[in-house]
Each structure stands twice: as C-alpha cells, then as structure tokens.
Amino acid sequence: MAAEIVNPRSDSSTDQDGGAEPLDSFDPAFALHRGGKMAVQATVPVRDKDDLSLAYTPGVARVCTAIAEQPELVHDYTWKSSVVAVVTDGTAVLGLGDIGPEASLPVMEGKAILFKQFGGVDAVPIALDCTDADEIVETVVRLAPSFGGVNLEDISAPRCFEIERKLQERLDIPVFHDDQHGTAVVTLAALRNAARLSGRGIGELRAVISGAGAAGVAIARMLVEAGLGDVAVADRKGVVSVDRADLTPVKRELAEFTNKAGLTGSLEDALAGADVFIGVSGGTVPETAVASMAKGAFVFAMANPDPEVHPDVAHKYAAVVATGRSDFPNQINNVLAFPGIFAGALQVRASRITEGMKIAAAEALAGVVGDDLAADYVIPSPFDERVAPAVTAAVAAAARAEGVARR
C-alpha cells in the first residue's frame, strides 16, 4: 500500500445544495482534498495469467498454508511488518474538538501520508464510530492481526490514557498515542538543545507546563524520566499538586511525580523564576508572567494557531522561543518523531515502544542539529532528510538494548 497525494480533479461538480460553485473552486485546501489524499498501490505486477496465479490462486494458498503452520512467517510474506493503523474516534481532532469520525478522516489521511513521506511507513486511516473506551479497545484488538503497529490519534483525554494502556497490555505490537508521546519526544529534543545552547544541563532547569491533558501529562513524564530538575503542571484550576482534592486519577498520579517544589496557586504564580514554559493548552499567558521568569528562560508556546505567548512577546524575555507553527523558527512538530519511531520499531519487530526508545528518539533528533545550534535553530526541520534515518536507527538500537526487539 502506498500513501500518495491525489491530484485534484477539476470537474464541474456542485455542492450538496445543488447548483452552487464547488468549494474547491476558491479554496486550494478543498481542491487538494478532493477524492482524498491517498490511494492503494500494488507492489507486484498482475499482467497475465502467470502473474495472477502467483499473486492470487493457486500460489497464494501455499503462502497461507505456510503462515498457518508457522505464524511468524506473516511478517515476511505480507505487509504486516511495514504498515500502521492510524486509529481515532474523532473526539479531539486538532483544535476542533469532538467533530466525529467522518470529519476526522482528512486529518487521519494526512497523518498516513506523513508516515509514508517522512518514514517510509505505510499507514491506514481508521475512524471508529464509537467512543466507549472498552469498545475502542476491543475493535482495535480485532483489527490488530493486519498491522505491525497502532498509532492512536486525536482521542480525547482522559480516555486516551486508558485506551493506550489496555491496548499495550493486550497486544504484542507497538501501540503509540502520538498526541502524548510524539509531542513529548520533540519537546525533549528541543529542550536538550536549548539547555546546551545556554551551557546548562536539563537537570538544572525548572519547567512549568500549561495543560494537563494528553500532551501535558506525557511531556511531564518524559522530562522527569530524562532528568529535568523539576516540573509543575497547571490546569484550568491552577498548579496540579498533591493537596488538591479535585484531581482525576490521572492528575493524582501526575501530582505524585511532579512539582517537587510544592508549588500551589495559578500558572502565573508558578512561572515566577521558572526556566522553561511549555504550553500545550491554548489561552493566553500574560506578558507580566513571562517577564517574571528567570533570565535566559525558554518559552515553548505550542498552541495552534495562536501560541499561548506570541513570539514577539516571548523574545523580549526568553533566550529561546519555540512554537507549534511552521511560520516561526523552532517548530515543535510531531512529524519529526512518529515516522522514525515507528520505522525503527517495525524494523526490529518490537513488541512495544518503551520509554527508553522514546528518549533515544529525542536524543537522536536533538543530535541532528549538531554544531549548527542557535537560538533560532534548536530543532531541525521536518524536511531535513537526516531526521527520520537518525530517529529510526536510535529507536531500533534502543529496542534491541531493552529486549523488546524480535529480529
């Protein structure tokens, strides 16, 4: 299967109301999406009866019989080891929220072609018409024999944590919620380089994360695993701390391994003297709060399309500024991580993706910047051709080192 951009058709079709000019006549995004962005492409020819007899019956029966007798042969004689299911329920799509499975499909198609473009990994969009966590788990478990990995996408918190955990327990293939871990990997890579630029280690830094959803929780966990000095996470009600009585189970667990300083109060209170701000929540952080951060601070304001701190404001006070947007330097973009992570995991037939594999991905990604490190270049471009091979190799090596590789 090959994911490819489909050339827009310039037909004269009308919209559903009839007679009106089609949307793609004045919006290039609609023109590009007409007919979808993907196609299935055969990897073997079927030109004559000999080809047909090998690709299908009777030749295919010999392969099926061999796999039935030796199930591991499925990895060698089907696409299983090179294809990922991109699974969503449409409940947390981009910044659009719960728009449903059909409306999520353009994003899932986009994700699939990014897998192919940047990692050489085939991917199939699967939008599920259910939102119950157990139903999603059961559905994916039943689909799993066709795939080498599962990328969970745009599933709202806190269900996304439960769904990922249960799937990881039941499947022996990599299950990866990119909204959590992809964001965390790229954030850690950028932070490592920002710290290197300032002559510090990340163990010397205190960070504040705005947002205790999927991305915020995963970033906090990964930064702690990587040795960050301290990190506090703030939700709508303020800093997540062990003395709050209103925490969900996920946030209670979060409070146990973050906020060693015992901070309480608002996000703005926590930012006073902080070395790092990481925004994954939206909203606006007052300029006075940014000004209260430590000298030489880092501001990673990643909400799209409007960063929590506009770069023009952040640059007044911060030594390094990053956003989630492609029109500013230092874009924290998940596409830097997930294609290479899955490519590395599939290459060695990993049974799962470990914390060590994710940290290895972050270190490899940071390493691509090398001696070109600068305040406006702490993270490489997604179009840097060194990125995917570096991440793939690092993840494969880490999988072998951690004992989850099967070849």
PDB file of N, CA, C and O in Angstrom, residues 52-126:
ATOM      1  N   LEU A  52      -1.110 -13.710 -12.198  1.00  0.00           N
ATOM      2  CA  LEU A  52      -2.332 -13.903 -11.412  1.00  0.00           C
ATOM      3  C   LEU A  52      -2.259 -15.173 -10.586  1.00  0.00           C
ATOM      4  O   LEU A  52      -2.682 -15.197  -9.413  1.00  0.00           O
ATOM      5  N   SER A  53      -1.695 -16.221 -11.141  1.00  0.00           N
ATOM      6  CA  SER A  53      -1.631 -17.490 -10.422  1.00  0.00           C
ATOM      7  C   SER A  53      -0.664 -17.430  -9.248  1.00  0.00           C
ATOM      8  O   SER A  53      -0.779 -18.219  -8.305  1.00  0.00           O
ATOM      9  N   LEU A  54       0.299 -16.494  -9.300  1.00  0.00           N
ATOM     10  CA  LEU A  54       1.229 -16.329  -8.177  1.00  0.00           C
ATOM     11  C   LEU A  54       0.684 -15.345  -7.139  1.00  0.00           C
ATOM     12  O   LEU A  54       0.768 -15.580  -5.937  1.00  0.00           O
ATOM     13  N   ALA A  55       0.132 -14.225  -7.634  1.00  0.00           N
ATOM     14  CA  ALA A  55      -0.369 -13.207  -6.705  1.00  0.00           C
ATOM     15  C   ALA A  55      -1.648 -13.646  -6.014  1.00  0.00           C
ATOM     16  O   ALA A  55      -1.926 -13.248  -4.875  1.00  0.00           O
ATOM     17  N   TYR A  56      -2.443 -14.451  -6.709  1.00  0.00           N
ATOM     18  CA  TYR A  56      -3.684 -14.953  -6.116  1.00  0.00           C
ATOM     19  C   TYR A  56      -3.693 -16.464  -6.261  1.00  0.00           C
ATOM     20  O   TYR A  56      -2.660 -17.108  -6.111  1.00  0.00           O
ATOM     21  N   THR A  57      -4.805 -17.042  -6.531  1.00  0.00           N
ATOM     22  CA  THR A  57      -4.863 -18.506  -6.539  1.00  0.00           C
ATOM     23  C   THR A  57      -4.247 -19.107  -7.802  1.00  0.00           C
ATOM     24  O   THR A  57      -4.397 -18.542  -8.878  1.00  0.00           O
ATOM     25  N   PRO A  58      -3.487 -20.201  -7.718  1.00  0.00           N
ATOM     26  CA  PRO A  58      -3.296 -21.067  -6.540  1.00  0.00           C
ATOM     27  C   PRO A  58      -2.084 -20.717  -5.677  1.00  0.00           C
ATOM     28  O   PRO A  58      -1.942 -21.228  -4.574  1.00  0.00           O
ATOM     29  N   GLY A  59      -1.189 -19.815  -6.181  1.00  0.00           N
ATOM     30  CA  GLY A  59       0.059 -19.569  -5.461  1.00  0.00           C
ATOM     31  C   GLY A  59      -0.136 -19.060  -4.053  1.00  0.00           C
ATOM     32  O   GLY A  59       0.585 -19.453  -3.130  1.00  0.00           O
ATOM     33  N   VAL A  60      -1.151 -18.201  -3.873  1.00  0.00           N
ATOM     34  CA  VAL A  60      -1.355 -17.608  -2.561  1.00  0.00           C
ATOM     35  C   VAL A  60      -1.683 -18.662  -1.503  1.00  0.00           C
ATOM     36  O   VAL A  60      -1.358 -18.500  -0.318  1.00  0.00           O
ATOM     37  N   ALA A  61      -2.293 -19.762  -1.922  1.00  0.00           N
ATOM     38  CA  ALA A  61      -2.673 -20.797  -0.962  1.00  0.00           C
ATOM     39  C   ALA A  61      -1.444 -21.422  -0.306  1.00  0.00           C
ATOM     40  O   ALA A  61      -1.472 -21.785   0.878  1.00  0.00           O
ATOM     41  N   ARG A  62      -0.353 -21.557  -1.055  1.00  0.00           N
ATOM     42  CA  ARG A  62       0.867 -22.122  -0.474  1.00  0.00           C
ATOM     43  C   ARG A  62       1.412 -21.200   0.614  1.00  0.00           C
ATOM     44  O   ARG A  62       1.883 -21.678   1.654  1.00  0.00           O
ATOM     45  N   VAL A  63       1.330 -19.915   0.364  1.00  0.00           N
ATOM     46  CA  VAL A  63       1.816 -18.948   1.360  1.00  0.00           C
ATOM     47  C   VAL A  63       0.917 -18.975   2.597  1.00  0.00           C
ATOM     48  O   VAL A  63       1.403 -18.963   3.737  1.00  0.00           O
ATOM     49  N   CYS A  64      -0.387 -19.019   2.382  1.00  0.00           N
ATOM     50  CA  CYS A  64      -1.324 -19.075   3.513  1.00  0.00           C
ATOM     51  C   CYS A  64      -1.079 -20.314   4.379  1.00  0.00           C
ATOM     52  O   CYS A  64      -1.081 -20.235   5.618  1.00  0.00           O
ATOM     53  N   THR A  65      -0.860 -21.435   3.727  1.00  0.00           N
ATOM     54  CA  THR A  65      -0.622 -22.679   4.460  1.00  0.00           C
ATOM     55  C   THR A  65       0.656 -22.595   5.282  1.00  0.00           C
ATOM     56  O   THR A  65       0.703 -23.038   6.439  1.00  0.00           O
ATOM     57  N   ALA A  66       1.690 -22.013   4.693  1.00  0.00           N
ATOM     58  CA  ALA A  66       2.953 -21.875   5.417  1.00  0.00           C
ATOM     59  C   ALA A  66       2.787 -20.995   6.646  1.00  0.00           C
ATOM     60  O   ALA A  66       3.319 -21.286   7.720  1.00  0.00           O
ATOM     61  N   ILE A  67       2.023 -19.891   6.505  1.00  0.00           N
ATOM     62  CA  ILE A  67       1.802 -18.993   7.640  1.00  0.00           C
ATOM     63  C   ILE A  67       0.970 -19.681   8.714  1.00  0.00           C
ATOM     64  O   ILE A  67       1.218 -19.513   9.915  1.00  0.00           O
ATOM     65  N   ALA A  68      -0.019 -20.464   8.288  1.00  0.00           N
ATOM     66  CA  ALA A  68      -0.830 -21.200   9.268  1.00  0.00           C
ATOM     67  C   ALA A  68       0.033 -22.142  10.089  1.00  0.00           C
ATOM     68  O   ALA A  68      -0.188 -22.334  11.291  1.00  0.00           O
ATOM     69  N   GLU A  69       1.040 -22.750   9.451  1.00  0.00           N
ATOM     70  CA  GLU A  69       1.931 -23.676  10.146  1.00  0.00           C
ATOM     71  C   GLU A  69       3.002 -22.960  10.951  1.00  0.00           C
ATOM     72  O   GLU A  69       3.423 -23.446  12.006  1.00  0.00           O
ATOM     73  N   GLN A  70       3.469 -21.805  10.445  1.00  0.00           N
ATOM     74  CA  GLN A  70       4.491 -21.012  11.135  1.00  0.00           C
ATOM     75  C   GLN A  70       4.024 -19.557  11.165  1.00  0.00           C
ATOM     76  O   GLN A  70       4.357 -18.769  10.271  1.00  0.00           O
ATOM     77  N   PRO A  71       3.237 -19.157  12.150  1.00  0.00           N
ATOM     78  CA  PRO A  71       2.626 -17.826  12.175  1.00  0.00           C
ATOM     79  C   PRO A  71       3.607 -16.663  12.008  1.00  0.00           C
ATOM     80  O   PRO A  71       3.245 -15.623  11.446  1.00  0.00           O
ATOM     81  N   GLU A  72       4.859 -16.827  12.453  1.00  0.00           N
ATOM     82  CA  GLU A  72       5.820 -15.731  12.336  1.00  0.00           C
ATOM     83  C   GLU A  72       6.141 -15.387  10.890  1.00  0.00           C
ATOM     84  O   GLU A  72       6.631 -14.291  10.595  1.00  0.00           O
ATOM     85  N   LEU A  73       5.847 -16.296   9.958  1.00  0.00           N
ATOM     86  CA  LEU A  73       6.110 -16.016   8.555  1.00  0.00           C
ATOM     87  C   LEU A  73       5.246 -14.885   8.010  1.00  0.00           C
ATOM     88  O   LEU A  73       5.524 -14.338   6.939  1.00  0.00           O
ATOM     89  N   VAL A  74       4.171 -14.533   8.747  1.00  0.00           N
ATOM     90  CA  VAL A  74       3.319 -13.433   8.298  1.00  0.00           C
ATOM     91  C   VAL A  74       4.114 -12.147   8.123  1.00  0.00           C
ATOM     92  O   VAL A  74       3.813 -11.323   7.260  1.00  0.00           O
ATOM     93  N   HIS A  75       5.168 -11.989   8.929  1.00  0.00           N
ATOM     94  CA  HIS A  75       5.977 -10.773   8.838  1.00  0.00           C
ATOM     95  C   HIS A  75       6.804 -10.731   7.556  1.00  0.00           C
ATOM     96  O   HIS A  75       7.128  -9.655   7.055  1.00  0.00           O
ATOM     97  N   ASP A  76       7.141 -11.896   7.035  1.00  0.00           N
ATOM     98  CA  ASP A  76       7.970 -11.959   5.832  1.00  0.00           C
ATOM     99  C   ASP A  76       7.161 -11.966   4.542  1.00  0.00           C
ATOM    100  O   ASP A  76       7.651 -11.500   3.500  1.00  0.00           O
ATOM    101  N   TYR A  77       5.945 -12.477   4.595  1.00  0.00           N
ATOM    102  CA  TYR A  77       5.215 -12.708   3.360  1.00  0.00           C
ATOM    103  C   TYR A  77       3.913 -11.922   3.245  1.00  0.00           C
ATOM    104  O   TYR A  77       3.084 -12.206   2.374  1.00  0.00           O
ATOM    105  N   THR A  78       3.725 -10.936   4.123  1.00  0.00           N
ATOM    106  CA  THR A  78       2.606  -9.990   3.989  1.00  0.00           C
ATOM    107  C   THR A  78       3.132  -8.592   4.329  1.00  0.00           C
ATOM    108  O   THR A  78       4.293  -8.428   4.702  1.00  0.00           O
ATOM    109  N   TRP A  79       2.250  -7.630   4.267  1.00  0.00           N
ATOM    110  CA  TRP A  79       2.650  -6.248   4.575  1.00  0.00           C
ATOM    111  C   TRP A  79       2.665  -5.954   6.075  1.00  0.00           C
ATOM    112  O   TRP A  79       3.002  -4.852   6.485  1.00  0.00           O
ATOM    113  N   LYS A  80       2.303  -6.918   6.916  1.00  0.00           N
ATOM    114  CA  LYS A  80       2.080  -6.666   8.337  1.00  0.00           C
ATOM    115  C   LYS A  80       3.208  -5.879   9.000  1.00  0.00           C
ATOM    116  O   LYS A  80       2.947  -4.938   9.761  1.00  0.00           O
ATOM    117  N   SER A  81       4.444  -6.223   8.725  1.00  0.00           N
ATOM    118  CA  SER A  81       5.558  -5.590   9.425  1.00  0.00           C
ATOM    119  C   SER A  81       5.927  -4.209   8.897  1.00  0.00           C
ATOM    120  O   SER A  81       6.881  -3.609   9.371  1.00  0.00           O
ATOM    121  N   SER A  82       5.171  -3.721   7.946  1.00  0.00           N
ATOM    122  CA  SER A  82       5.501  -2.405   7.405  1.00  0.00           C
ATOM    123  C   SER A  82       4.308  -1.469   7.345  1.00  0.00           C
ATOM    124  O   SER A  82       4.357  -0.434   6.684  1.00  0.00           O
ATOM    125  N   VAL A  83       3.244  -1.815   8.067  1.00  0.00           N
ATOM    126  CA  VAL A  83       2.046  -0.972   7.997  1.00  0.00           C
ATOM    127  C   VAL A  83       1.487  -0.704   9.387  1.00  0.00           C
ATOM    128  O   VAL A  83       1.516  -1.568  10.272  1.00  0.00           O
ATOM    129  N   VAL A  84       0.995   0.530   9.566  1.00  0.00           N
ATOM    130  CA  VAL A  84       0.480   1.001  10.852  1.00  0.00           C
ATOM    131  C   VAL A  84      -0.987   1.397  10.696  1.00  0.00           C
ATOM    132  O   VAL A  84      -1.371   1.991   9.678  1.00  0.00           O
ATOM    133  N   ALA A  85      -1.791   1.076  11.689  1.00  0.00           N
ATOM    134  CA  ALA A  85      -3.173   1.562  11.739  1.00  0.00           C
ATOM    135  C   ALA A  85      -3.192   2.909  12.455  1.00  0.00           C
ATOM    136  O   ALA A  85      -2.688   3.020  13.573  1.00  0.00           O
ATOM    137  N   VAL A  86      -3.750   3.915  11.808  1.00  0.00           N
ATOM    138  CA  VAL A  86      -3.916   5.235  12.429  1.00  0.00           C
ATOM    139  C   VAL A  86      -5.364   5.315  12.899  1.00  0.00           C
ATOM    140  O   VAL A  86      -6.283   5.471  12.099  1.00  0.00           O
ATOM    141  N   VAL A  87      -5.577   5.192  14.214  1.00  0.00           N
ATOM    142  CA  VAL A  87      -6.913   4.971  14.771  1.00  0.00           C
ATOM    143  C   VAL A  87      -7.386   6.193  15.555  1.00  0.00           C
ATOM    144  O   VAL A  87      -6.665   6.717  16.407  1.00  0.00           O
ATOM    145  N   THR A  88      -8.614   6.617  15.282  1.00  0.00           N
ATOM    146  CA  THR A  88      -9.216   7.718  16.019  1.00  0.00           C
ATOM    147  C   THR A  88     -10.688   7.444  16.251  1.00  0.00           C
ATOM    148  O   THR A  88     -11.295   6.594  15.591  1.00  0.00           O
ATOM    149  N   ASP A  89     -11.268   8.188  17.195  1.00  0.00           N
ATOM    150  CA  ASP A  89     -12.719   8.210  17.334  1.00  0.00           C
ATOM    151  C   ASP A  89     -13.261   9.608  17.053  1.00  0.00           C
ATOM    152  O   ASP A  89     -14.449   9.869  17.228  1.00  0.00           O
ATOM    153  N   GLY A  90     -12.381  10.504  16.637  1.00  0.00           N
ATOM    154  CA  GLY A  90     -12.800  11.844  16.242  1.00  0.00           C
ATOM    155  C   GLY A  90     -13.208  12.757  17.372  1.00  0.00           C
ATOM    156  O   GLY A  90     -13.910  13.749  17.159  1.00  0.00           O
ATOM    157  N   THR A  91     -12.747  12.474  18.594  1.00  0.00           N
ATOM    158  CA  THR A  91     -13.206  13.269  19.741  1.00  0.00           C
ATOM    159  C   THR A  91     -12.293  14.432  20.118  1.00  0.00           C
ATOM    160  O   THR A  91     -12.685  15.287  20.917  1.00  0.00           O
ATOM    161  N   ALA A  92     -11.085  14.480  19.555  1.00  0.00           N
ATOM    162  CA  ALA A  92     -10.169  15.571  19.907  1.00  0.00           C
ATOM    163  C   ALA A  92      -9.306  15.893  18.684  1.00  0.00           C
ATOM    164  O   ALA A  92      -8.091  15.789  18.723  1.00  0.00           O
ATOM    165  N   VAL A  93      -9.942  16.302  17.615  1.00  0.00           N
ATOM    166  CA  VAL A  93      -9.274  16.479  16.333  1.00  0.00           C
ATOM    167  C   VAL A  93      -8.658  17.877  16.232  1.00  0.00           C
ATOM    168  O   VAL A  93      -9.382  18.877  16.261  1.00  0.00           O
ATOM    169  N   LEU A  94      -7.323  17.893  16.131  1.00  0.00           N
ATOM    170  CA  LEU A  94      -6.603  19.165  16.075  1.00  0.00           C
ATOM    171  C   LEU A  94      -7.120  20.082  17.189  1.00  0.00           C
ATOM    172  O   LEU A  94      -7.221  19.675  18.329  1.00  0.00           O
ATOM    173  N   GLY A  95      -7.422  21.325  16.848  1.00  0.00           N
ATOM    174  CA  GLY A  95      -8.037  22.221  17.823  1.00  0.00           C
ATOM    175  C   GLY A  95      -9.537  22.305  17.650  1.00  0.00           C
ATOM    176  O   GLY A  95     -10.202  23.181  18.206  1.00  0.00           O
ATOM    177  N   LEU A  96     -10.097  21.357  16.876  1.00  0.00           N
ATOM    178  CA  LEU A  96     -11.517  21.417  16.525  1.00  0.00           C
ATOM    179  C   LEU A  96     -12.400  20.681  17.519  1.00  0.00           C
ATOM    180  O   LEU A  96     -13.613  20.862  17.517  1.00  0.00           O
ATOM    181  N   GLY A  97     -11.823  19.825  18.331  1.00  0.00           N
ATOM    182  CA  GLY A  97     -12.586  19.116  19.345  1.00  0.00           C
ATOM    183  C   GLY A  97     -13.281  17.874  18.818  1.00  0.00           C
ATOM    184  O   GLY A  97     -12.792  17.193  17.918  1.00  0.00           O
ATOM    185  N   ASP A  98     -14.454  17.601  19.374  1.00  0.00           N
ATOM    186  CA  ASP A  98     -15.211  16.393  19.069  1.00  0.00           C
ATOM    187  C   ASP A  98     -16.043  16.631  17.823  1.00  0.00           C
ATOM    188  O   ASP A  98     -17.189  17.067  17.888  1.00  0.00           O
ATOM    189  N   ILE A  99     -15.471  16.319  16.647  1.00  0.00           N
ATOM    190  CA  ILE A  99     -16.168  16.559  15.380  1.00  0.00           C
ATOM    191  C   ILE A  99     -16.618  15.268  14.715  1.00  0.00           C
ATOM    192  O   ILE A  99     -17.194  15.292  13.643  1.00  0.00           O
ATOM    193  N   GLY A 100     -16.336  14.132  15.345  1.00  0.00           N
ATOM    194  CA  GLY A 100     -16.822  12.856  14.837  1.00  0.00           C
ATOM    195  C   GLY A 100     -15.870  12.169  13.880  1.00  0.00           C
ATOM    196  O   GLY A 100     -14.931  12.764  13.366  1.00  0.00           O
ATOM    197  N   PRO A 101     -16.127  10.872  13.631  1.00  0.00           N
ATOM    198  CA  PRO A 101     -15.199  10.067  12.826  1.00  0.00           C
ATOM    199  C   PRO A 101     -15.093  10.505  11.371  1.00  0.00           C
ATOM    200  O   PRO A 101     -13.997  10.546  10.818  1.00  0.00           O
ATOM    201  N   GLU A 102     -16.217  10.829  10.728  1.00  0.00           N
ATOM    202  CA  GLU A 102     -16.140  11.213   9.312  1.00  0.00           C
ATOM    203  C   GLU A 102     -15.321  12.485   9.132  1.00  0.00           C
ATOM    204  O   GLU A 102     -14.467  12.583   8.244  1.00  0.00           O
ATOM    205  N   ALA A 103     -15.576  13.481   9.976  1.00  0.00           N
ATOM    206  CA  ALA A 103     -14.863  14.751   9.852  1.00  0.00           C
ATOM    207  C   ALA A 103     -13.392  14.621  10.209  1.00  0.00           C
ATOM    208  O   ALA A 103     -12.576  15.467   9.829  1.00  0.00           O
ATOM    209  N   SER A 104     -13.036  13.558  10.933  1.00  0.00           N
ATOM    210  CA  SER A 104     -11.628  13.352  11.299  1.00  0.00           C
ATOM    211  C   SER A 104     -10.811  12.759  10.162  1.00  0.00           C
ATOM    212  O   SER A 104      -9.579  12.810  10.189  1.00  0.00           O
ATOM    213  N   LEU A 105     -11.470  12.191   9.160  1.00  0.00           N
ATOM    214  CA  LEU A 105     -10.749  11.435   8.129  1.00  0.00           C
ATOM    215  C   LEU A 105      -9.707  12.259   7.368  1.00  0.00           C
ATOM    216  O   LEU A 105      -8.621  11.753   7.078  1.00  0.00           O
ATOM    217  N   PRO A 106      -9.960  13.527   7.022  1.00  0.00           N
ATOM    218  CA  PRO A 106      -8.902  14.277   6.340  1.00  0.00           C
ATOM    219  C   PRO A 106      -7.621  14.371   7.159  1.00  0.00           C
ATOM    220  O   PRO A 106      -6.513  14.331   6.609  1.00  0.00           O
ATOM    221  N   VAL A 107      -7.757  14.465   8.483  1.00  0.00           N
ATOM    222  CA  VAL A 107      -6.572  14.513   9.340  1.00  0.00           C
ATOM    223  C   VAL A 107      -5.885  13.155   9.375  1.00  0.00           C
ATOM    224  O   VAL A 107      -4.655  13.058   9.296  1.00  0.00           O
ATOM    225  N   MET A 108      -6.660  12.082   9.466  1.00  0.00           N
ATOM    226  CA  MET A 108      -6.060  10.749   9.517  1.00  0.00           C
ATOM    227  C   MET A 108      -5.372  10.410   8.200  1.00  0.00           C
ATOM    228  O   MET A 108      -4.305   9.794   8.180  1.00  0.00           O
ATOM    229  N   GLU A 109      -5.979  10.816   7.084  1.00  0.00           N
ATOM    230  CA  GLU A 109      -5.314  10.633   5.792  1.00  0.00           C
ATOM    231  C   GLU A 109      -3.995  11.410   5.768  1.00  0.00           C
ATOM    232  O   GLU A 109      -2.974  10.921   5.285  1.00  0.00           O
ATOM    233  N   GLY A 110      -4.050  12.640   6.285  1.00  0.00           N
ATOM    234  CA  GLY A 110      -2.833  13.448   6.331  1.00  0.00           C
ATOM    235  C   GLY A 110      -1.758  12.786   7.162  1.00  0.00           C
ATOM    236  O   GLY A 110      -0.578  12.761   6.783  1.00  0.00           O
ATOM    237  N   LYS A 111      -2.152  12.234   8.297  1.00  0.00           N
ATOM    238  CA  LYS A 111      -1.197  11.537   9.152  1.00  0.00           C
ATOM    239  C   LYS A 111      -0.575  10.364   8.396  1.00  0.00           C
ATOM    240  O   LYS A 111       0.639  10.120   8.468  1.00  0.00           O
ATOM    241  N   ALA A 112      -1.408   9.645   7.660  1.00  0.00           N
ATOM    242  CA  ALA A 112      -0.917   8.478   6.935  1.00  0.00           C
ATOM    243  C   ALA A 112       0.103   8.859   5.868  1.00  0.00           C
ATOM    244  O   ALA A 112       1.113   8.176   5.701  1.00  0.00           O
ATOM    245  N   ILE A 113      -0.135   9.951   5.154  1.00  0.00           N
ATOM    246  CA  ILE A 113       0.832  10.308   4.118  1.00  0.00           C
ATOM    247  C   ILE A 113       2.114  10.875   4.733  1.00  0.00           C
ATOM    248  O   ILE A 113       3.186  10.763   4.138  1.00  0.00           O
ATOM    249  N   LEU A 114       2.015  11.430   5.946  1.00  0.00           N
ATOM    250  CA  LEU A 114       3.240  11.857   6.632  1.00  0.00           C
ATOM    251  C   LEU A 114       4.072  10.646   7.055  1.00  0.00           C
ATOM    252  O   LEU A 114       5.304  10.679   6.988  1.00  0.00           O
ATOM    253  N   PHE A 115       3.417   9.589   7.497  1.00  0.00           N
ATOM    254  CA  PHE A 115       4.141   8.341   7.787  1.00  0.00           C
ATOM    255  C   PHE A 115       4.943   7.902   6.571  1.00  0.00           C
ATOM    256  O   PHE A 115       6.116   7.526   6.682  1.00  0.00           O
ATOM    257  N   LYS A 116       4.302   7.942   5.407  1.00  0.00           N
ATOM    258  CA  LYS A 116       4.957   7.472   4.191  1.00  0.00           C
ATOM    259  C   LYS A 116       6.049   8.434   3.729  1.00  0.00           C
ATOM    260  O   LYS A 116       7.165   8.022   3.390  1.00  0.00           O
ATOM    261  N   GLN A 117       5.721   9.728   3.733  1.00  0.00           N
ATOM    262  CA  GLN A 117       6.650  10.722   3.219  1.00  0.00           C
ATOM    263  C   GLN A 117       7.908  10.819   4.061  1.00  0.00           C
ATOM    264  O   GLN A 117       9.025  10.897   3.537  1.00  0.00           O
ATOM    265  N   PHE A 118       7.745  10.793   5.382  1.00  0.00           N
ATOM    266  CA  PHE A 118       8.879  11.074   6.261  1.00  0.00           C
ATOM    267  C   PHE A 118       9.502   9.830   6.891  1.00  0.00           C
ATOM    268  O   PHE A 118      10.602   9.916   7.437  1.00  0.00           O
ATOM    269  N   GLY A 119       8.812   8.694   6.852  1.00  0.00           N
ATOM    270  CA  GLY A 119       9.378   7.499   7.468  1.00  0.00           C
ATOM    271  C   GLY A 119       9.382   6.271   6.590  1.00  0.00           C
ATOM    272  O   GLY A 119       9.886   5.223   6.999  1.00  0.00           O
ATOM    273  N   GLY A 120       8.790   6.381   5.399  1.00  0.00           N
ATOM    274  CA  GLY A 120       8.707   5.213   4.530  1.00  0.00           C
ATOM    275  C   GLY A 120       7.797   4.130   5.070  1.00  0.00           C
ATOM    276  O   GLY A 120       7.896   2.958   4.686  1.00  0.00           O
ATOM    277  N   VAL A 121       6.884   4.517   5.958  1.00  0.00           N
ATOM    278  CA  VAL A 121       5.978   3.561   6.603  1.00  0.00           C
ATOM    279  C   VAL A 121       4.580   3.725   6.021  1.00  0.00           C
ATOM    280  O   VAL A 121       4.041   4.832   5.971  1.00  0.00           O
ATOM    281  N   ASP A 122       3.988   2.627   5.573  1.00  0.00           N
ATOM    282  CA  ASP A 122       2.604   2.681   5.103  1.00  0.00           C
ATOM    283  C   ASP A 122       1.661   2.747   6.296  1.00  0.00           C
ATOM    284  O   ASP A 122       1.929   2.150   7.352  1.00  0.00           O
ATOM    285  N   ALA A 123       0.559   3.460   6.119  1.00  0.00           N
ATOM    286  CA  ALA A 123      -0.395   3.619   7.207  1.00  0.00           C
ATOM    287  C   ALA A 123      -1.805   3.675   6.654  1.00  0.00           C
ATOM    288  O   ALA A 123      -2.029   4.169   5.545  1.00  0.00           O
ATOM    289  N   VAL A 124      -2.758   3.179   7.431  1.00  0.00           N
ATOM    290  CA  VAL A 124      -4.155   3.119   7.021  1.00  0.00           C
ATOM    291  C   VAL A 124      -5.003   3.899   8.021  1.00  0.00           C
ATOM    292  O   VAL A 124      -4.992   3.592   9.219  1.00  0.00           O
ATOM    293  N   PRO A 125      -5.740   4.909   7.573  1.00  0.00           N
ATOM    294  CA  PRO A 125      -6.621   5.646   8.481  1.00  0.00           C
ATOM    295  C   PRO A 125      -7.828   4.791   8.878  1.00  0.00           C
ATOM    296  O   PRO A 125      -8.474   4.201   8.011  1.00  0.00           O
ATOM    297  N   ILE A 126      -8.118   4.747  10.171  1.00  0.00           N
ATOM    298  CA  ILE A 126      -9.277   4.011  10.660  1.00  0.00           C
ATOM    299  C   ILE A 126     -10.025   4.904  11.644  1.00  0.00           C
ATOM    300  O   ILE A 126      -9.552   5.167  12.756  1.00  0.00           O
TER     301      ILE A 126
END
